[in-house]
Short mmCIF file of C-alpha atoms and ligand atoms in Angstrom, two decimals:
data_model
loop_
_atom_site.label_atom_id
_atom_site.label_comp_id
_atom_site.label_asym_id
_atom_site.label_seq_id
_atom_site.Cartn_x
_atom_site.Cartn_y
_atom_site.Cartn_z
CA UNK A 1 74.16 115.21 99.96
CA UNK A 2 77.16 113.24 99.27
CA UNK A 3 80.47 113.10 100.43
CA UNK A 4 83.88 111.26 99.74
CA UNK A 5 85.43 109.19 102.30
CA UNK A 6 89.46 108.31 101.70
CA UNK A 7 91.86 106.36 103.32
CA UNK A 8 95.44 108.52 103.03
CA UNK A 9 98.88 106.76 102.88
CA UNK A 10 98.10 105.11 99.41
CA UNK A 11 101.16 105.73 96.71
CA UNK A 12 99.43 106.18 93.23
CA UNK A 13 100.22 104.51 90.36
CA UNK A 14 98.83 103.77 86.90
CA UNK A 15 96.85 105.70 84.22
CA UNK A 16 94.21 108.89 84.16
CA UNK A 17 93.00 109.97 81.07
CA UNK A 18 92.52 113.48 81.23
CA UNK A 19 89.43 114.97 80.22
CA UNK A 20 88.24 117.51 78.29
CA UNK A 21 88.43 120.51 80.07
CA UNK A 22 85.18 122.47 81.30
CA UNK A 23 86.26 126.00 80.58
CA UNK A 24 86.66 125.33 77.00
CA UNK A 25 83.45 123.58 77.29
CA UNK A 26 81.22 126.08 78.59
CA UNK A 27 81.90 128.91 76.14
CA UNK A 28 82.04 126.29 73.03
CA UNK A 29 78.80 124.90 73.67
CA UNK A 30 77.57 128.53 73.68
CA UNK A 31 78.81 129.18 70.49
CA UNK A 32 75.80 127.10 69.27
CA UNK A 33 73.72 129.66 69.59
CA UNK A 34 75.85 132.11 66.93
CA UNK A 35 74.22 129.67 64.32
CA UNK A 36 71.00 128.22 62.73
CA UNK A 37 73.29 125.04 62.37
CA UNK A 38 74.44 122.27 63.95
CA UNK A 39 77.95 122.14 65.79
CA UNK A 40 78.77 118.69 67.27
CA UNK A 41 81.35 119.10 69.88
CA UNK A 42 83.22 115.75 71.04
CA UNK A 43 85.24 115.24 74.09
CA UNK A 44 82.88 117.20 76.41
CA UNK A 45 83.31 116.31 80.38
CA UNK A 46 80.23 114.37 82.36
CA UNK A 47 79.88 117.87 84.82
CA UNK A 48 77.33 119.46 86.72
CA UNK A 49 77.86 122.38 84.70
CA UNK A 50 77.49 121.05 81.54
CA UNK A 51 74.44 119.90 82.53
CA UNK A 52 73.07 122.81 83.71
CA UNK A 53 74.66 124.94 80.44
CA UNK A 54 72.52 122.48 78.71
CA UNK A 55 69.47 122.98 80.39
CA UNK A 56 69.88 126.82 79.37
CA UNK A 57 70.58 126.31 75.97
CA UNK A 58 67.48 123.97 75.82
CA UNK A 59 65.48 126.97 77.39
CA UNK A 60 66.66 129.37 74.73
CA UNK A 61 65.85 126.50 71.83
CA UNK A 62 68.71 124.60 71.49
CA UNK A 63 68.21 120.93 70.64
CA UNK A 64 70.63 118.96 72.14
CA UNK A 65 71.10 115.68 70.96
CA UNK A 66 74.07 112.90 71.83
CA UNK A 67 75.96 111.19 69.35
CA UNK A 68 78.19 109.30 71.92
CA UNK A 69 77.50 108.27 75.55
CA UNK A 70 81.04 108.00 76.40
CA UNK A 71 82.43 107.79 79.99
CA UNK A 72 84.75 109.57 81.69
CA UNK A 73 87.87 106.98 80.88
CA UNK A 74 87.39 106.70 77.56
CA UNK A 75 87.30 110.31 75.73
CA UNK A 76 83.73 111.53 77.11
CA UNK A 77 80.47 112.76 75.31
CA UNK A 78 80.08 113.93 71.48
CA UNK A 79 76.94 116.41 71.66
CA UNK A 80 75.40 118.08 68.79
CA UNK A 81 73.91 121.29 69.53
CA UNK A 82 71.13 122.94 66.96
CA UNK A 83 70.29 126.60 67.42
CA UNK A 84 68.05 126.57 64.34
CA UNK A 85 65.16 128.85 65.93
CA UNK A 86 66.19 130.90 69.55
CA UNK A 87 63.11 130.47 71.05
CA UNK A 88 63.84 132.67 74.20
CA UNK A 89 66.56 135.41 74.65
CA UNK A 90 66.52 135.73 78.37
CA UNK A 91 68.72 133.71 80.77
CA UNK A 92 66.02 133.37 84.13
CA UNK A 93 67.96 133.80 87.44
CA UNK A 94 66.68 129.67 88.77
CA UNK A 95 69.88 128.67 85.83
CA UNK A 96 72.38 131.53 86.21
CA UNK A 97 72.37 131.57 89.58
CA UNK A 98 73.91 128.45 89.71
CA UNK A 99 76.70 128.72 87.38
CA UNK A 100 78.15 131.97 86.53
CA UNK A 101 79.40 130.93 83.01
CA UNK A 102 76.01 131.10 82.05
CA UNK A 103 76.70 134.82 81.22
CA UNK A 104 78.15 133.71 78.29
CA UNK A 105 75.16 133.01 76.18
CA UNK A 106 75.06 136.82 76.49
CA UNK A 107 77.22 137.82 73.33
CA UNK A 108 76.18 135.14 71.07
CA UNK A 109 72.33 135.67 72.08
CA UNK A 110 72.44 139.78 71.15
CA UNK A 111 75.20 139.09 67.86
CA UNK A 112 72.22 136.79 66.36
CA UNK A 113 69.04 137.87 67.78
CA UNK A 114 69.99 141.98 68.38
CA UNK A 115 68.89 141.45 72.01
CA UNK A 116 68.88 139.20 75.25
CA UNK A 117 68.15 139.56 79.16
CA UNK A 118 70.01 137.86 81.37
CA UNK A 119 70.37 137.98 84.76
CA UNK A 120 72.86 138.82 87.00
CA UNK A 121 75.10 136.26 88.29
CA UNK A 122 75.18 137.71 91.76
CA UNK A 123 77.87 136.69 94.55
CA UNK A 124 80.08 134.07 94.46
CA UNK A 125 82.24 131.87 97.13
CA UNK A 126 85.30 133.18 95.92
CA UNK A 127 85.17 136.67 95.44
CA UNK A 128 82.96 139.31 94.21
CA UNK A 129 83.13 138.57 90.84
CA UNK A 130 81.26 141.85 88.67
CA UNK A 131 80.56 141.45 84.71
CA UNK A 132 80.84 145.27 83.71
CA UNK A 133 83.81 144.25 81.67
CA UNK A 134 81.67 141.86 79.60
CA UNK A 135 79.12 145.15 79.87
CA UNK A 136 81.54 147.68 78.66
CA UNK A 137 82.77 145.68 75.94
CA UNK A 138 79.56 144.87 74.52
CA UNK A 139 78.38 149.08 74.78
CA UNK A 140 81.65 149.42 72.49
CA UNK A 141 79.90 147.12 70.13
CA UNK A 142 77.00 150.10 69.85
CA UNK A 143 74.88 147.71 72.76
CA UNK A 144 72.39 150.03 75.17
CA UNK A 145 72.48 148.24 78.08
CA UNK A 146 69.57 148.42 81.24
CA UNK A 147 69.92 146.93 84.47
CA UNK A 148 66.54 145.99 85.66
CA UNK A 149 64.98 144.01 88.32
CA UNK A 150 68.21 141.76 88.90
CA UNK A 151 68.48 141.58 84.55
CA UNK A 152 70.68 142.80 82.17
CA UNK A 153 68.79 143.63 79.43
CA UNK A 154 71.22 144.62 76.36
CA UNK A 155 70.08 145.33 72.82
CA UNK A 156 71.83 146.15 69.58
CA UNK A 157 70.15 149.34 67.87
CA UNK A 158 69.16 148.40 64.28
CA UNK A 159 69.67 144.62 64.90
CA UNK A 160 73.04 143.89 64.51
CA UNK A 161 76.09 145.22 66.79
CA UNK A 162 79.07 146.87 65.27
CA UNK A 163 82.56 146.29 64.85
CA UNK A 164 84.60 148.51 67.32
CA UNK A 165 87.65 148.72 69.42
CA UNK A 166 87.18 146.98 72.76
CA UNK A 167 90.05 148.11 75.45
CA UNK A 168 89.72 145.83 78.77
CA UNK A 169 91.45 147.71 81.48
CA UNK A 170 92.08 144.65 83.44
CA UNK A 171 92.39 140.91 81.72
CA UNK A 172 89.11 139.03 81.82
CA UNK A 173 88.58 135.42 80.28
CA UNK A 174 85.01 135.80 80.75
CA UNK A 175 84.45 139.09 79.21
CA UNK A 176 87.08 138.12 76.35
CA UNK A 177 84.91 135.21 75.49
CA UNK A 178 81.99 136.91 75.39
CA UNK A 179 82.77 139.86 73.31
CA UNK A 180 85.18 137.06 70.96
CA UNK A 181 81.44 135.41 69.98
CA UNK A 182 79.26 138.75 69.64
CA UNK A 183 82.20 140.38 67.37
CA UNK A 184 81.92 137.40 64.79
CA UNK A 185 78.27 138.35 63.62
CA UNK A 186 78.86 142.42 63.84
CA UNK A 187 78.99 144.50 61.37
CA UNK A 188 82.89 145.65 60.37
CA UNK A 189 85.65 144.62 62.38
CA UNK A 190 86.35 144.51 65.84
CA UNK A 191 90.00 144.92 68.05
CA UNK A 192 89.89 143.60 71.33
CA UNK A 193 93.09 144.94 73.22
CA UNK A 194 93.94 143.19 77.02
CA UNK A 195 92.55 140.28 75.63
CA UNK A 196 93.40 136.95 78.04
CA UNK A 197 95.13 134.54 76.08
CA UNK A 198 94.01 131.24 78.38
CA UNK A 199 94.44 128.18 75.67
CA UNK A 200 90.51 128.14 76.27
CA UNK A 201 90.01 131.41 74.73
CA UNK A 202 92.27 129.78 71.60
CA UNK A 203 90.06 126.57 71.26
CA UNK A 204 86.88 129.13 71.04
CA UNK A 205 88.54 130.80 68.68
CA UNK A 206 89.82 127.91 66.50
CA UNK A 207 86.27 126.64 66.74
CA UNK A 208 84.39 129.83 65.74
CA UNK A 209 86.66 130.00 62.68
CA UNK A 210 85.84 126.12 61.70
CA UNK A 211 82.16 128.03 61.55
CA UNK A 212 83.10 130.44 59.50
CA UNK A 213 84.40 133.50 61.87
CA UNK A 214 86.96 135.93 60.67
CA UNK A 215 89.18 135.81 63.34
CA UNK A 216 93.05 136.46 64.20
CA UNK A 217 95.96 136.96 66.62
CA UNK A 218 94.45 134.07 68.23
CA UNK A 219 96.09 133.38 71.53
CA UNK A 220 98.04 137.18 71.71
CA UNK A 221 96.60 140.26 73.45
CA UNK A 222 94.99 141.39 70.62
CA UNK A 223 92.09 139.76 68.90
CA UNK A 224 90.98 140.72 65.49
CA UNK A 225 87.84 139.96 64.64
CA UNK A 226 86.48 140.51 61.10
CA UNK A 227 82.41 139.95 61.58
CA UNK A 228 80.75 138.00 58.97
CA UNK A 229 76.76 137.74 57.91
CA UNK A 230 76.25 134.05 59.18
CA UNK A 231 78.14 131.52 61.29
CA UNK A 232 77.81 127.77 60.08
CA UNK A 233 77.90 124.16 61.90
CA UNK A 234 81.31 122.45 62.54
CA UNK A 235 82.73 119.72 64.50
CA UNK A 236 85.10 120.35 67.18
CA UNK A 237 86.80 118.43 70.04
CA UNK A 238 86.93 120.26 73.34
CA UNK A 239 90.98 120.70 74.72
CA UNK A 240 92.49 118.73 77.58
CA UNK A 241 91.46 119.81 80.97
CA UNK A 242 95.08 121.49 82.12
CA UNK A 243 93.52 122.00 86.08
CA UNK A 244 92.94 118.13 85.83
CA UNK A 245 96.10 117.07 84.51
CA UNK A 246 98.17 119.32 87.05
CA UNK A 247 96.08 118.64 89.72
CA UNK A 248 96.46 115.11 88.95
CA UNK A 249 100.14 115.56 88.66
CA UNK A 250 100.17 116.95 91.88
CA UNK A 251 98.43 113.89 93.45
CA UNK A 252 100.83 111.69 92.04
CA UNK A 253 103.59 113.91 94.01
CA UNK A 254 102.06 113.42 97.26
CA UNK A 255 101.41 110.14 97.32
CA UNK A 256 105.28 109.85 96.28
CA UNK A 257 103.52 107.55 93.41
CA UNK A 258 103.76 107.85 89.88
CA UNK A 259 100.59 108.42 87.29
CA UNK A 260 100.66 108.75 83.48
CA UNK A 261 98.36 111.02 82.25
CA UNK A 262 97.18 110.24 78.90
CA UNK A 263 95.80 113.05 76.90
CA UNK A 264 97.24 114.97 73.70
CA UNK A 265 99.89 117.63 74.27
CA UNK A 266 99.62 117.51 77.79
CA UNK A 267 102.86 119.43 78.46
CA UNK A 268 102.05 122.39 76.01
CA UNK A 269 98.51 122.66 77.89
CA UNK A 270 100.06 122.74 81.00
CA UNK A 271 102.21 125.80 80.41
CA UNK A 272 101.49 128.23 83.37
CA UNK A 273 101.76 125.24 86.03
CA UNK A 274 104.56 123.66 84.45
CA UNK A 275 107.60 125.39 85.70
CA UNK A 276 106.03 125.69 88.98
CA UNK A 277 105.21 122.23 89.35
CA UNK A 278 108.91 121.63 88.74
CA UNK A 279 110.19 123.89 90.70
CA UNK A 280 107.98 121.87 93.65
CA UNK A 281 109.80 118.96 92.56
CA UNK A 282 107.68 117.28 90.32
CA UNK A 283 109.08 115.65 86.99
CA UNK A 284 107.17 114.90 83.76
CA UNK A 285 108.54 112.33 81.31
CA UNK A 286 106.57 112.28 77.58
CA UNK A 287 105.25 109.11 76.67
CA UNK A 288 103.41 108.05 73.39
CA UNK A 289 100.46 108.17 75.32
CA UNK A 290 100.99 111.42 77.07
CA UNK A 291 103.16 112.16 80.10
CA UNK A 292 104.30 110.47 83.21
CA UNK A 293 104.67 112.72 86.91
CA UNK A 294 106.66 111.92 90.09
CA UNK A 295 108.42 113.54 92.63
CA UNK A 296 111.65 113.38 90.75
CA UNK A 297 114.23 113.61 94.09
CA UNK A 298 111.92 112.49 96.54
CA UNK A 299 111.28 115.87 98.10
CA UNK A 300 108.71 118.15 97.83
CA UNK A 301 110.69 121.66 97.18
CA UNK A 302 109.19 125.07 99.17
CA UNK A 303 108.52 127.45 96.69
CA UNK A 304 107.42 131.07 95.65
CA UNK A 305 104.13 131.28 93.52
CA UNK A 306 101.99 134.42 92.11
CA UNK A 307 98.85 133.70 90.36
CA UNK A 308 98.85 135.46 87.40
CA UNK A 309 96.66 135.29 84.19
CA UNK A 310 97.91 132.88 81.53
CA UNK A 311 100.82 132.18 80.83
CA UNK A 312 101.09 132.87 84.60
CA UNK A 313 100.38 130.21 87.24
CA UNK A 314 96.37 129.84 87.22
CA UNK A 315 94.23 130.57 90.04
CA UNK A 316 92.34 127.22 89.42
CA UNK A 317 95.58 125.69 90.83
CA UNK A 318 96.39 127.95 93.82
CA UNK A 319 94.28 125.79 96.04
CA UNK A 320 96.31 122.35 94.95
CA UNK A 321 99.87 123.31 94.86
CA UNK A 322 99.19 124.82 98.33
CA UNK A 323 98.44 121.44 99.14
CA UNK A 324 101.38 120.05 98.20
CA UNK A 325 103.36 122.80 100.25
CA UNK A 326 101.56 121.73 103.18
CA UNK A 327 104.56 118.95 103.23
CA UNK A 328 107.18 120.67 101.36
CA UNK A 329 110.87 121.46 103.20
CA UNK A 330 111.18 124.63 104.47
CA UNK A 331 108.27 127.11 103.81
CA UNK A 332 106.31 128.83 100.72
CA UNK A 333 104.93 131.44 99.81
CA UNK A 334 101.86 131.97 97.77
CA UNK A 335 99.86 134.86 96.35
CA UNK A 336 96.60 135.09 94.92
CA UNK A 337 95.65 137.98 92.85
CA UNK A 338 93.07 136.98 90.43
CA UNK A 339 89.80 136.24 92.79
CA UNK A 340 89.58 137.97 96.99
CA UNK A 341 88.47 135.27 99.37
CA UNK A 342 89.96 132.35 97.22
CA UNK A 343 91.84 130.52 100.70
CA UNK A 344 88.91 129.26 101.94
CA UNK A 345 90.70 125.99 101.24
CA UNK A 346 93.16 127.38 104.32
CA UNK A 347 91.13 126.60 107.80
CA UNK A 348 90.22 123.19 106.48
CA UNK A 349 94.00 122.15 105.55
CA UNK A 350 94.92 123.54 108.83
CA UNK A 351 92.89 120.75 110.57
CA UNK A 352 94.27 117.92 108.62
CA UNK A 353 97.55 119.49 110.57
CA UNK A 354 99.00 121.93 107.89
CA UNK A 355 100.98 125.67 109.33
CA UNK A 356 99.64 127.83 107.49
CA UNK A 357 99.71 131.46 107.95
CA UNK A 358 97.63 134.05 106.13
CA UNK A 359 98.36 138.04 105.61
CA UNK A 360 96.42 139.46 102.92
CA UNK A 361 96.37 137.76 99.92
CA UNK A 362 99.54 135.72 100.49
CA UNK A 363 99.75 132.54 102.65
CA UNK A 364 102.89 131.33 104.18
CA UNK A 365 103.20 127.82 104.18
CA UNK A 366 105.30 125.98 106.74
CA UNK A 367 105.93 122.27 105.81
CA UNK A 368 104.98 119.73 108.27
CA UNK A 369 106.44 115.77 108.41
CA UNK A 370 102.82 114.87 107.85
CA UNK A 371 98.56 115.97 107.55
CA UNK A 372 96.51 113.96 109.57
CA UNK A 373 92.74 112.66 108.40
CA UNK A 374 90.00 114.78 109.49
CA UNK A 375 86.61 115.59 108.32
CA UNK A 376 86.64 118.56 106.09
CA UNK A 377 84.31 120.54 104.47
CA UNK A 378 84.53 121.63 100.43
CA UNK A 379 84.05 125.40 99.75
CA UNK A 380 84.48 125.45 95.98
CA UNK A 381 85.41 123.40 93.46
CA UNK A 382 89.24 123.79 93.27
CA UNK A 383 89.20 124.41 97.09
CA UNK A 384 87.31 120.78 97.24
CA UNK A 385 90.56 119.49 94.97
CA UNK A 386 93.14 120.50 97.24
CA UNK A 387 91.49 118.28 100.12
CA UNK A 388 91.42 115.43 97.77
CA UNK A 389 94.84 115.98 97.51
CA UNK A 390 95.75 116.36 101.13
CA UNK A 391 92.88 113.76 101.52
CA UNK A 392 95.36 111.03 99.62
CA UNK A 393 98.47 112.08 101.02
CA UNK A 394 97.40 112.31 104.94
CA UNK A 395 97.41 109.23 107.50
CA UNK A 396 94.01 107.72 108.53
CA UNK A 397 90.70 108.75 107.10
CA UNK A 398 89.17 111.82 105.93
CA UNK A 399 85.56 113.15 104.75
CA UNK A 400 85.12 115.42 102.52
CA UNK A 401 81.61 117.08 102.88
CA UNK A 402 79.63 119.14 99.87
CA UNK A 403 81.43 117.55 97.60
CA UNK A 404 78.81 118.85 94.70
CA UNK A 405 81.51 121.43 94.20
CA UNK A 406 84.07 118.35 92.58
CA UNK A 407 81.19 116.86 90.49
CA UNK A 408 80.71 120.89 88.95
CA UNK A 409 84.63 120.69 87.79
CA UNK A 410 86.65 116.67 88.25
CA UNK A 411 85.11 114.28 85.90
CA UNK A 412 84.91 110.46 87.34
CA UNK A 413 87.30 111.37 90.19
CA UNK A 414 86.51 108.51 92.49
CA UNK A 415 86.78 106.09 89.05
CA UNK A 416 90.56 107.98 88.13
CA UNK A 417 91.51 107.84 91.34
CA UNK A 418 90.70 104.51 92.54
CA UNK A 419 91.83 102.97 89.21
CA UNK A 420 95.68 104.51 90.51
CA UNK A 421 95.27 102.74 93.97
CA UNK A 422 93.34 105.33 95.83
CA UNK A 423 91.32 104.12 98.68
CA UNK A 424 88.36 106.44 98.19
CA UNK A 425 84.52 106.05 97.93
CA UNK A 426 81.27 107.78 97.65
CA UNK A 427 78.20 107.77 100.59
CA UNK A 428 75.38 110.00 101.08
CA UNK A 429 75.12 111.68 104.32
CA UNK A 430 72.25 110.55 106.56
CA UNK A 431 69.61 113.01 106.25
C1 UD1 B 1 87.35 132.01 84.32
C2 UD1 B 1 87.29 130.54 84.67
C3 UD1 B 1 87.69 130.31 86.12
C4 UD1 B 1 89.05 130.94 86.40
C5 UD1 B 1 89.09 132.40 85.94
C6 UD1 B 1 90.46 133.02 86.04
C7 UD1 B 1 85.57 129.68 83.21
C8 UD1 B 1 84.19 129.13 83.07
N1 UD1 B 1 85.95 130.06 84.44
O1 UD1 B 1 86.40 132.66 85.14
O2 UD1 B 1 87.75 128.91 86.38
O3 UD1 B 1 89.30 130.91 87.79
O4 UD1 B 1 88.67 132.50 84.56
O5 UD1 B 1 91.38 132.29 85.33
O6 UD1 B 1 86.32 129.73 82.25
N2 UD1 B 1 86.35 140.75 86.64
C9 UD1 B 1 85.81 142.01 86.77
N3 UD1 B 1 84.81 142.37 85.91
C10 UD1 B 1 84.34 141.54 84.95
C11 UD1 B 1 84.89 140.26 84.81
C12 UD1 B 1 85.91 139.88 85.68
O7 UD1 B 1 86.22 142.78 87.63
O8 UD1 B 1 83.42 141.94 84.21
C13 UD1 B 1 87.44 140.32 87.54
C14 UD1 B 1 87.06 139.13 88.39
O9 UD1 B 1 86.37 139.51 89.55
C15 UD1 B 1 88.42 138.54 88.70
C16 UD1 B 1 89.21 138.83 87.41
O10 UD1 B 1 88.51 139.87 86.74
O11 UD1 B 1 89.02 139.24 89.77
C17 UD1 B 1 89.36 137.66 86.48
O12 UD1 B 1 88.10 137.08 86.24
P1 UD1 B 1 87.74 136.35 84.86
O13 UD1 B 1 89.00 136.11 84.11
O14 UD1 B 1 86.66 137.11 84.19
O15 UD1 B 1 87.17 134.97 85.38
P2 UD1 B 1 85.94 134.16 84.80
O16 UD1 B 1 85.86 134.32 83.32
O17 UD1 B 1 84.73 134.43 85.62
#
């Protein structure tokens, strides 16, 4: 197992291309399965879980074939995926298990095929984490639905799911997603009300319709979906990673250094951190490349922070910006309401020296003069980030163990880093 070793007290400066993101990723490359046809996707990240999405498609009869290497500083992989015959329409527990997303070949597997078993995620590290919304919205698409053995095993009567109205009583990017990619091959139309409106959910969206999908009120509440007969190939670039940029923007911050990163649109993406990455002090500056972050006044500002769904400040960055408030003046305050369990990140900052306190699901944050170098363990990806983070900023050296977490969500992070002065590097534990 590997784990990252860095030298704090480094101020950052220079260039990080930001990638494309995974969680537009993940459901895109499962649209390949809505068609017989080839969709080439370009900007995809070098991830674990790209690789493992990849292995399921393969499983279920995609052929995956790569059009450009790439690497992760100059604009990543172009893979074409072709769907032509779905050889299998059940998702084995050995690949879900170890990446939840994989529940989204769900909905495109039952629009096409009028079936599909897949099995159930089971727990997660950072919360519960159920899929009966994904369930209930497909049963409003006419789907029976069994639960057996560990297996959802859902199946459209006659062949072909119907248009319907799908209310989610809570918002769910998931479940959105999946229902988004069934409703484009059912019969009639379909509403989706409560829909989340995370950019990622857009760039599906945009993409389905370059195939051929019927579908509007793209990035609102409500989806319409008009479903059509057949789905055809396209080409499509994945969107910026907004977690990477902000995070990125955050370690620029810390180290009181300055990075550009260079991506399209960078500041629209980033809605939803944006203001609160201000407020903590940070200031962007466009470029023609993309934009430059700092710590505009040399202080790290305490501050109050919800996580919301979009255009509220994301989960996926909770475990960062508290981070940064581990040094801010003052105190701050930060809630998490999407995912239970999600401050795992908390014990671990607390021995690199951060005050910390926790009462529910809000953490008060005391800012210290400085976090000390310790070695830490990763829980989960974006828990893994924020020791990176604290990692860079603290005096001395710290370890970061498990970090299999960062290569499932950061692409090249030792490369970006290290390229903006970072003293960090890569070992594998003794056995
Ligand atoms: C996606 C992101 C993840 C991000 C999360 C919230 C991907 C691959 N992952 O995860 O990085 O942290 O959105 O922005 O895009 N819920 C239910 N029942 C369901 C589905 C969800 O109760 O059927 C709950 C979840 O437990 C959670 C909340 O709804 O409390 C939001 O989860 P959801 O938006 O579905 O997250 P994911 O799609 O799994």
């Amino acid at each position: 197992m590997d784990r990252l070793v860095l030298q704090g007290g480094h101020r950052l400066e220079g260039q990080i291309p930001i990638s494309g993101a995974k969680n537009a990723a993940l459901p895109l490359m499962c649209a390949a399965l809505l068609t017989r046809e080839t969709l080439t996707l370009s900007r995809l990240p070098h991830l674990a879980d790209i690789r493992t999405l990849s292995e399921l498609l393969q499983q279920h009869g995609t052929r995956l074939t790569c059009e450009k290497a790439g690497t992760p500083l100059n604009g990543g992989e172009t893979l074409s995926l072709t769907a032509q015959d779905i050889t299998s329409t059940t998702a084995p527990y050995d690949i879900v298990r170890r990446m939840r997303a994989s529940i989204l070949v769900l909905g495109p597997l039952l629009a096409r095929e009028g079936e599909a078993t897949v099995s159930l995620p089971g727990g997660c590290a950072i919360g519960n984490r159920p899929i009966d919304l994904h369930l209930k919205g497909f049963q409003e698409l006419g789907a029976e639905i069994d639960l057996q053995e560990g297996y959802v095993r859902a199946r459209a009567p006659g062949g072909r799911l119907k248009g319907g109205t799908v209310h989610f009583p809570m918002v769910s990017v998931g479940a959105t997603e999946n229902i988004l990619m069934a409703a484009t091959l059912a019969e009639g139309t379909t509403i989706i009300e409560n829909a989340a409106r995370e950019p990622e959910i857009a760039d599906l969206a945009h993409c389905l319709n370059k195939m051929g999908a019927r579908i509007s009120g793209i990035g609102t509440e409500m989806i319409i979906v008009e479903g059509v007969e057949r789905l055809h190939g396209a080409e499509h670039a994945v969107m910026p990673d907004r977690i990477e940029a902000a995070s990125y923007a955050v370690a620029a911050a810390m180290t009181r250094g300055e990075i550009e990163l260079v991506g399209h649109n960078l500041r629209i993406v980033m809605t939803g951190s944006l203001d609160v990455l201000k407020d903590a002090g940070i200031g962007f500056r466009e470029t023609g490349n993309g934009v430059v972050c700092r710590l505009a006044h040399g202080r790290i500002h305490g501050i109050n922070v919800v996580t919301q769904p979009y255009p509220g400040f994301p989960t996926d960055m909770q475990a960062q910006i508290m981070a940064m408030m581990t040094l801010c003046e003052g105190a701050s305050v930060i809630t998490e309401t999407i995912f239970e369990n999600r401050f795992m990140h908390v014990p671990e900052l607390s021995r690199m020296g951060a005050d910390i306190t926790i009462h529910g699901s809000t953490a008060t944050v005391r800012g210290v003069k400085k976090l000390l170098g310790a070695p830490v363990m990763a829980t989960d990806l974006r828990a893994s980030m924020s020791l990176v983070l604290a990692g860079l900023a603290a005096e001395g050296e710290t370890t970061i163990n498990r970090i299999y977490h960062l290569d499932r969500g950061y692409e090249g992070l030792e490369l970006k880093l290290g390229a903006c002065g970072a003293q960090i590097r890569r070992e594998t534990e003794p056995a």
